Short mmCIF file of C-alpha atoms in Angstrom, two decimals:
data_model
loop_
_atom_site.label_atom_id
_atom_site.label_comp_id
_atom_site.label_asym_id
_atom_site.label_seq_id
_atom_site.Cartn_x
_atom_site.Cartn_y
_atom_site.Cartn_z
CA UNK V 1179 198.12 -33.64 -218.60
CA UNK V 1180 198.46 -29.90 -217.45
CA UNK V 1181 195.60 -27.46 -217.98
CA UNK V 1182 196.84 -26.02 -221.31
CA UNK V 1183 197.75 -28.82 -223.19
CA UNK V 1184 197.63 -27.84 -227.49
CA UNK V 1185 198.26 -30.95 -228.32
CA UNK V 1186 195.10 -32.08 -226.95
CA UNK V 1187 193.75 -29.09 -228.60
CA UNK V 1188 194.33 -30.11 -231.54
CA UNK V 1189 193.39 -33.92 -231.34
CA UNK V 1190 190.23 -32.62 -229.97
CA UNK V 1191 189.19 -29.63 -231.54
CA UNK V 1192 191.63 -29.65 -234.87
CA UNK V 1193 189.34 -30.92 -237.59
CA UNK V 1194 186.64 -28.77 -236.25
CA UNK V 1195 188.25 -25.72 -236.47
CA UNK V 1196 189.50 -26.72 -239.91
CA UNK V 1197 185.74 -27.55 -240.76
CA UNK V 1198 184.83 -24.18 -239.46
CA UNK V 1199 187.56 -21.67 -241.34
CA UNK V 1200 187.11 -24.15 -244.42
CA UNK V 1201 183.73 -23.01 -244.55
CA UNK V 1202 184.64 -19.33 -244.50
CA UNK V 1203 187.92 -18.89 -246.67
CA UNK V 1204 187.27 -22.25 -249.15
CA UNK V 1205 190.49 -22.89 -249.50
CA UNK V 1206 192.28 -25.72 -247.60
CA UNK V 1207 195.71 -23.99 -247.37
CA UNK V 1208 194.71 -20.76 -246.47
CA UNK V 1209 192.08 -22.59 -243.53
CA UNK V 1210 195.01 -24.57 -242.31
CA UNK V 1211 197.22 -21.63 -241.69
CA UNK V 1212 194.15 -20.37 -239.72
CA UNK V 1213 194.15 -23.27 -237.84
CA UNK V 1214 197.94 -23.57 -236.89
CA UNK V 1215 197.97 -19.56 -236.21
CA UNK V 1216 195.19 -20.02 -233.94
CA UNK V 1217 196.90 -22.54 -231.85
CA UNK V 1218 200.12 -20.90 -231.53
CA UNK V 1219 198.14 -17.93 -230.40
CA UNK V 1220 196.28 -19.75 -227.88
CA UNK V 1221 199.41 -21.05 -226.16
CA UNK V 1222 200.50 -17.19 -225.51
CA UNK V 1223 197.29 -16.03 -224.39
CA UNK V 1224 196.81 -16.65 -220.89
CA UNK V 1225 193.11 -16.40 -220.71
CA UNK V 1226 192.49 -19.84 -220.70
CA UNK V 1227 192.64 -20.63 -217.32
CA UNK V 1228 189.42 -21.76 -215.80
CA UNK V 1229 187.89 -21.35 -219.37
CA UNK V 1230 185.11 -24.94 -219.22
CA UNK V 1231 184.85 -24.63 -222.73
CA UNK V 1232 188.23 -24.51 -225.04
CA UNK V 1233 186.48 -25.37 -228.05
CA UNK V 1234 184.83 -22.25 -227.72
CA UNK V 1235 187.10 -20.29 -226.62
CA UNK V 1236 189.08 -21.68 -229.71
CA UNK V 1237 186.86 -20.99 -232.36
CA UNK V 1238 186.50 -17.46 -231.15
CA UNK V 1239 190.46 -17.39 -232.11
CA UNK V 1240 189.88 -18.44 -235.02
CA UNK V 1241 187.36 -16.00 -236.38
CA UNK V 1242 189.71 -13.35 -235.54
CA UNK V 1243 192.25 -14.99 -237.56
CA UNK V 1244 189.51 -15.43 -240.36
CA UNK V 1245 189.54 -11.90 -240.28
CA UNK V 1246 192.86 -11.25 -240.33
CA UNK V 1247 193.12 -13.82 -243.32
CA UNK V 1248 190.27 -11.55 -244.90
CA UNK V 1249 191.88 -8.20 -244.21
CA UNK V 1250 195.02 -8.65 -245.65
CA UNK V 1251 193.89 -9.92 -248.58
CA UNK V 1252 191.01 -6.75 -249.22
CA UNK V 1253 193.41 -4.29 -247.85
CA UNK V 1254 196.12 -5.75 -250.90
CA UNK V 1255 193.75 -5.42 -253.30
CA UNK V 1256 191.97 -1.91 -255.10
CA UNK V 1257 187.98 -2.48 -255.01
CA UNK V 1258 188.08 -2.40 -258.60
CA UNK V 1259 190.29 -5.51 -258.62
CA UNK V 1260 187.36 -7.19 -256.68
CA UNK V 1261 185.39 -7.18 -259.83
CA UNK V 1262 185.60 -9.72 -262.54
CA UNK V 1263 185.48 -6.30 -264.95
CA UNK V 1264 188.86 -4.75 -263.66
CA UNK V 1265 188.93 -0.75 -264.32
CA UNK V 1266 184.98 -1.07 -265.12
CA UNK V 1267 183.54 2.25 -263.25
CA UNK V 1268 180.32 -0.03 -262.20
CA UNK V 1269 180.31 -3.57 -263.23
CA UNK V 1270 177.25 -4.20 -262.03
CA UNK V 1271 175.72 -2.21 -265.14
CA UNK V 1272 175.45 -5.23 -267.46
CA UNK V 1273 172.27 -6.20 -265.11
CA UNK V 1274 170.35 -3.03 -266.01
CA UNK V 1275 169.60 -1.56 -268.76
CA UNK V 1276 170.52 2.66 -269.60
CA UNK V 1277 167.24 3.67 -268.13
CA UNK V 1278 168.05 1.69 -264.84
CA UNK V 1279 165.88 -0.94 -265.91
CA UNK V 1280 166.33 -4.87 -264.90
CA UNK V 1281 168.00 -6.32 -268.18
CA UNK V 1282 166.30 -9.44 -267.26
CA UNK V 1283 164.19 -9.50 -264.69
CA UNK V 1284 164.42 -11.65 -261.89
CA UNK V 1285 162.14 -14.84 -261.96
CA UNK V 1286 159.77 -16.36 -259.91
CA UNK V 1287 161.99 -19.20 -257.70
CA UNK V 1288 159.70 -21.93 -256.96
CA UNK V 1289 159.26 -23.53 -253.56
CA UNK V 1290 161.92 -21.92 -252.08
CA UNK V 1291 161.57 -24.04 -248.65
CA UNK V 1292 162.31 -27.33 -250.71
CA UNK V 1293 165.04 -26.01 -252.44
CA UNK V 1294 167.07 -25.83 -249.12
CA UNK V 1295 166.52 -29.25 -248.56
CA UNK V 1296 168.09 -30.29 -252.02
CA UNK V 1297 171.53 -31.31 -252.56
CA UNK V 1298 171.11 -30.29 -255.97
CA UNK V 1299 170.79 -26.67 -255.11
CA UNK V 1300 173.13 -26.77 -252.63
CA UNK V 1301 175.74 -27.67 -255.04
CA UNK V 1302 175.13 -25.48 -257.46
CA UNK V 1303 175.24 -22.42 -254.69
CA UNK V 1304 178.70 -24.14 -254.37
CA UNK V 1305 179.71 -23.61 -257.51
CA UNK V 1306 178.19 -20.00 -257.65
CA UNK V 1307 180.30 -19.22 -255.02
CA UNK V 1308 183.10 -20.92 -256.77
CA UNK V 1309 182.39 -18.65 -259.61
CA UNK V 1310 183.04 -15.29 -257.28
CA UNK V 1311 186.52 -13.59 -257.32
CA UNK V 1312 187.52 -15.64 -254.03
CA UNK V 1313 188.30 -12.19 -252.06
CA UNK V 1314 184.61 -11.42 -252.83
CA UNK V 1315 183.11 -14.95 -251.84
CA UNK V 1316 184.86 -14.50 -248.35
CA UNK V 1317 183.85 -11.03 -247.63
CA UNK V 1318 180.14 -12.15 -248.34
CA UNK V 1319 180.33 -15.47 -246.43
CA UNK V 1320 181.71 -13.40 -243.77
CA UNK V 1321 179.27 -11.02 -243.14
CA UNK V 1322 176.40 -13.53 -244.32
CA UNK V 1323 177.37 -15.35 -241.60
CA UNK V 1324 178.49 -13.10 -239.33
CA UNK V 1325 177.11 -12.67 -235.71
CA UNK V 1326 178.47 -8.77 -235.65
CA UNK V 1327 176.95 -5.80 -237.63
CA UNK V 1328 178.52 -4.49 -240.98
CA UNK V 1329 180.20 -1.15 -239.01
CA UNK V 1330 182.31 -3.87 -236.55
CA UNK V 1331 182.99 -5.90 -239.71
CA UNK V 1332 184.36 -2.88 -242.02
CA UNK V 1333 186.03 -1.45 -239.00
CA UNK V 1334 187.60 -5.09 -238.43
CA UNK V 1335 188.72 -5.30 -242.29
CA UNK V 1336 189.73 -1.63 -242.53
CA UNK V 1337 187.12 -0.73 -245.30
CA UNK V 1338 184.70 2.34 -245.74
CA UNK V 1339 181.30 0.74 -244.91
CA UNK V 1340 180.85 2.29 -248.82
CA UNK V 1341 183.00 -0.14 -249.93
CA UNK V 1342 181.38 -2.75 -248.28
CA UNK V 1343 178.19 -1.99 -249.36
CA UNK V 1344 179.58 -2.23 -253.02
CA UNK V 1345 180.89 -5.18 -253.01
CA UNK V 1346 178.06 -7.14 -250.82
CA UNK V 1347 175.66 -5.86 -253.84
CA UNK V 1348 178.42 -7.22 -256.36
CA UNK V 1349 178.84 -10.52 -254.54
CA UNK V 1350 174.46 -10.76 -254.50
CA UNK V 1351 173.72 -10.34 -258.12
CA UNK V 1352 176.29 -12.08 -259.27
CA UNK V 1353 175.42 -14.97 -257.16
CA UNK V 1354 171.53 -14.89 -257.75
CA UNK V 1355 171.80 -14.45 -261.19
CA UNK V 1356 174.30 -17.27 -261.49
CA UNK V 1357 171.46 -19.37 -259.53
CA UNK V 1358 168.78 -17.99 -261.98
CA UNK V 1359 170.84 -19.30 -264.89
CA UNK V 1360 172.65 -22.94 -263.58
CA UNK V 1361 169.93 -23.89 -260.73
CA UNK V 1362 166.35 -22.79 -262.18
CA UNK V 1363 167.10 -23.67 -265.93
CA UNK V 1364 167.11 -27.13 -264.63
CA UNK F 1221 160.85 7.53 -258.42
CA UNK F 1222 163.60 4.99 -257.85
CA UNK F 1223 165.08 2.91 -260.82
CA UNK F 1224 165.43 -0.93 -260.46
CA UNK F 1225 169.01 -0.21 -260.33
CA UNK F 1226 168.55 2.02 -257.36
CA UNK F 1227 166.28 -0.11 -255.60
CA UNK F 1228 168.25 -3.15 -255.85
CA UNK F 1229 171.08 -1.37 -254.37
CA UNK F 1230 168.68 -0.68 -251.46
CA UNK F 1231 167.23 -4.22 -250.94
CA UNK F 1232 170.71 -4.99 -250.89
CA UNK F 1233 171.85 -2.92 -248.22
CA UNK F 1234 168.99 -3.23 -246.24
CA UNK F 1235 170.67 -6.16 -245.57
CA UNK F 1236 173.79 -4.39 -243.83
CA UNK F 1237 172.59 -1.29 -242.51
CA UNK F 1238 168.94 0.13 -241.23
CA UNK F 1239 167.33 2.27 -244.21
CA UNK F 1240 166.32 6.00 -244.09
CA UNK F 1241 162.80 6.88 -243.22
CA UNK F 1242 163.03 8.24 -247.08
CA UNK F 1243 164.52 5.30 -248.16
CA UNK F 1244 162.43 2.78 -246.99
CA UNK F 1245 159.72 4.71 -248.08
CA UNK F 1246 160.95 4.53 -251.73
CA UNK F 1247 161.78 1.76 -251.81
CA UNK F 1248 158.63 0.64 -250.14
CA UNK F 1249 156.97 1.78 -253.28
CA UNK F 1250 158.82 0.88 -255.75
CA UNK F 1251 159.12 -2.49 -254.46
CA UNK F 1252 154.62 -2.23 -254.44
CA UNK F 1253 155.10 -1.65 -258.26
CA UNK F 1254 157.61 -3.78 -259.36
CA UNK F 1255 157.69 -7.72 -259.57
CA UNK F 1256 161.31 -7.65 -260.33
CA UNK F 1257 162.76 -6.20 -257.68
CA UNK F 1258 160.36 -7.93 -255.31
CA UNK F 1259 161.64 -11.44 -256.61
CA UNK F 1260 165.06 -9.92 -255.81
CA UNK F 1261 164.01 -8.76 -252.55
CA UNK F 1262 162.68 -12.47 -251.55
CA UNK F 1263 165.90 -14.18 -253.34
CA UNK F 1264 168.38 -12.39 -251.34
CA UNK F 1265 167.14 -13.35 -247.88
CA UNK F 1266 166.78 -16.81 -249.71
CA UNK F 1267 170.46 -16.77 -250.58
CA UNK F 1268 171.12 -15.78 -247.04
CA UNK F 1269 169.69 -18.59 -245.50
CA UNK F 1270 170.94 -21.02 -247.95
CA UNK F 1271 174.55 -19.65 -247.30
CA UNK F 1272 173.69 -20.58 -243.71
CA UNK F 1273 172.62 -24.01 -244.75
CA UNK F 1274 175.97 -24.67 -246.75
CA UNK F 1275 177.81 -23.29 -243.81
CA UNK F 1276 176.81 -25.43 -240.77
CA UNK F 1277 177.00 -28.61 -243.40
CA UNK F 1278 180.55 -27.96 -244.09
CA UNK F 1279 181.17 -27.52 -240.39
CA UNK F 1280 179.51 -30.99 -239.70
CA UNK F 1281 180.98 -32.85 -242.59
CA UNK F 1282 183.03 -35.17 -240.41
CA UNK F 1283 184.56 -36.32 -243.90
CA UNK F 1284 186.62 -32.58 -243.92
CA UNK F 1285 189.71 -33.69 -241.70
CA UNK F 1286 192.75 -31.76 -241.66
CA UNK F 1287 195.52 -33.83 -243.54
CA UNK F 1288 198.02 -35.74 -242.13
CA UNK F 1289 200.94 -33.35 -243.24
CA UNK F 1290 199.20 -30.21 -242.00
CA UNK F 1291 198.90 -32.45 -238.88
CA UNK F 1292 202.32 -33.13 -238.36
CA UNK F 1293 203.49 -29.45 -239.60
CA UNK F 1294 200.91 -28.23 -236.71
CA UNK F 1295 202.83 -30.56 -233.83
CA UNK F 1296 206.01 -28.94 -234.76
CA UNK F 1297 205.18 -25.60 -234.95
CA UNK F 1298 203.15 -26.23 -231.49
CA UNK F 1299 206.32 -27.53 -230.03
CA UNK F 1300 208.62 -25.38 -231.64
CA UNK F 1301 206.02 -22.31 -230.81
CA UNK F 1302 206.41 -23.23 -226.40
#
């Protein structure tokens, strides 16, 4: 076994990193390419000597390829595409009313600690995020979860931190209202 | 005076960037006057951590595998890719 052995790499550390971009992009073809892209670029790279950790090292890889997954797919598509409403100037007016008023107002979520501790609410946030133009539901997850600020991230994706700001607030009602309506009816 | 519109936008980006002095003061009020937007306020960090939650199961679900075909495509392009 030499140092730099990908095939161990992938034995080892495969379905992890598949778990991990999985997470992110929710969509098994798109996490495998990031997978496959990351190994091939770890072969080139030759930082890995001496590195203890290649799991690590790995998965660091791998969210730049997340990115890159990310980017292309923003940078392909208007902001206005983002949007369920197309050409809608601001399709986050249905929520408010003319006078900038809550069309329905936002209601009380009980025990709030609990709820994270429910697979029932779990799944439907699943499905909420299901609901969410997929470019959207990545760009959220991404800087939800996200170690970096929002200027590395829209610097990263090539988008006006403007934009990003737009469509995190997009991605957030859509997804607590969808909660409001498929979670607390229950 | 803010609208709920406007200070929803805020809470939001509070989130991704730090606030004016003005704006946090406006939205510091508004947020003393209206129920609404507090609830949104409190179900937005919610979401957050619940996000985070949904996240690190995923990455532990040792039942997510990659497939055996993406396997084998991955061994070729490995040795195809040296």
């Amino acid at each position: 076994m030499t140092a730099k052995n990908p095939h161990d790499w992938l034995n080892e550390h495969g379905d992890y990193l598949y778990r991990f971009a999985l997470a992110r992009l929710r969509d098994t073809h798109l996490a495998e390419d990031a997978v496959q892209e990351t190994l091939l670029a770890a072969i080139k790279s030759p930082s890995f000597e001496g590195k203890s950790a290649p799991r690590t090292w790995l998965t660091g890889i791998l969210k730049h390829k997340i990115v890159d997954i990310i980017r292309k797919q923003i940078t392909k598509t208007p902001v206005d595409d983002m949007s369920r409403h197309g050409a809608d100037e601001d399709a986050t007016d249905e929520f408010f009313n003319q006078r900038g008023h809550w069309a329905d107002a936002p209601l009380a979520w009980p025990a709030a600690e609990n709820a994270l501790q429910q697979q029932q609410f779990l799944a439907v946030l699943q499905r909420c995020l299901d609901r969410l133009p997929p470019k959207l539901a990545r760009l959220f997850l991404l800087r939800e979860v996200h170690e970096d600020d929002n200027e590395s991230i829209c610097k990263e994706l090539q988008i006006s931190p403007t934009n990003a700001w737009v469509m995190l607030y997009r991605a957030r009602m859509s997804l607590r209202q969808c909660l409001e309506l498929h979670w607390l009816a229950k | 005076m803010l609208s709920c519109k406007q200070a929803s936008q805020l809470v939001s980006q509070a989130l991704d960037r730090p606030l004016t002095r003005r704006e946090r003061w406006a939205l510091r009020l508004h947020l003393w006057m209206c129920a609404g937007c507090r609830r949104f306020n409190l179900q937005l960090v919610f979401i957050r951590l619940a996000v985070g939650r949904i996240l690190s199961e995923t990455e532990q679900n040792g039942n997510l595998r990659l497939s055996p075909e993406a396997r084998l495509r991955m061994t070729k392009a490995l040795e195809s890719g040296q």
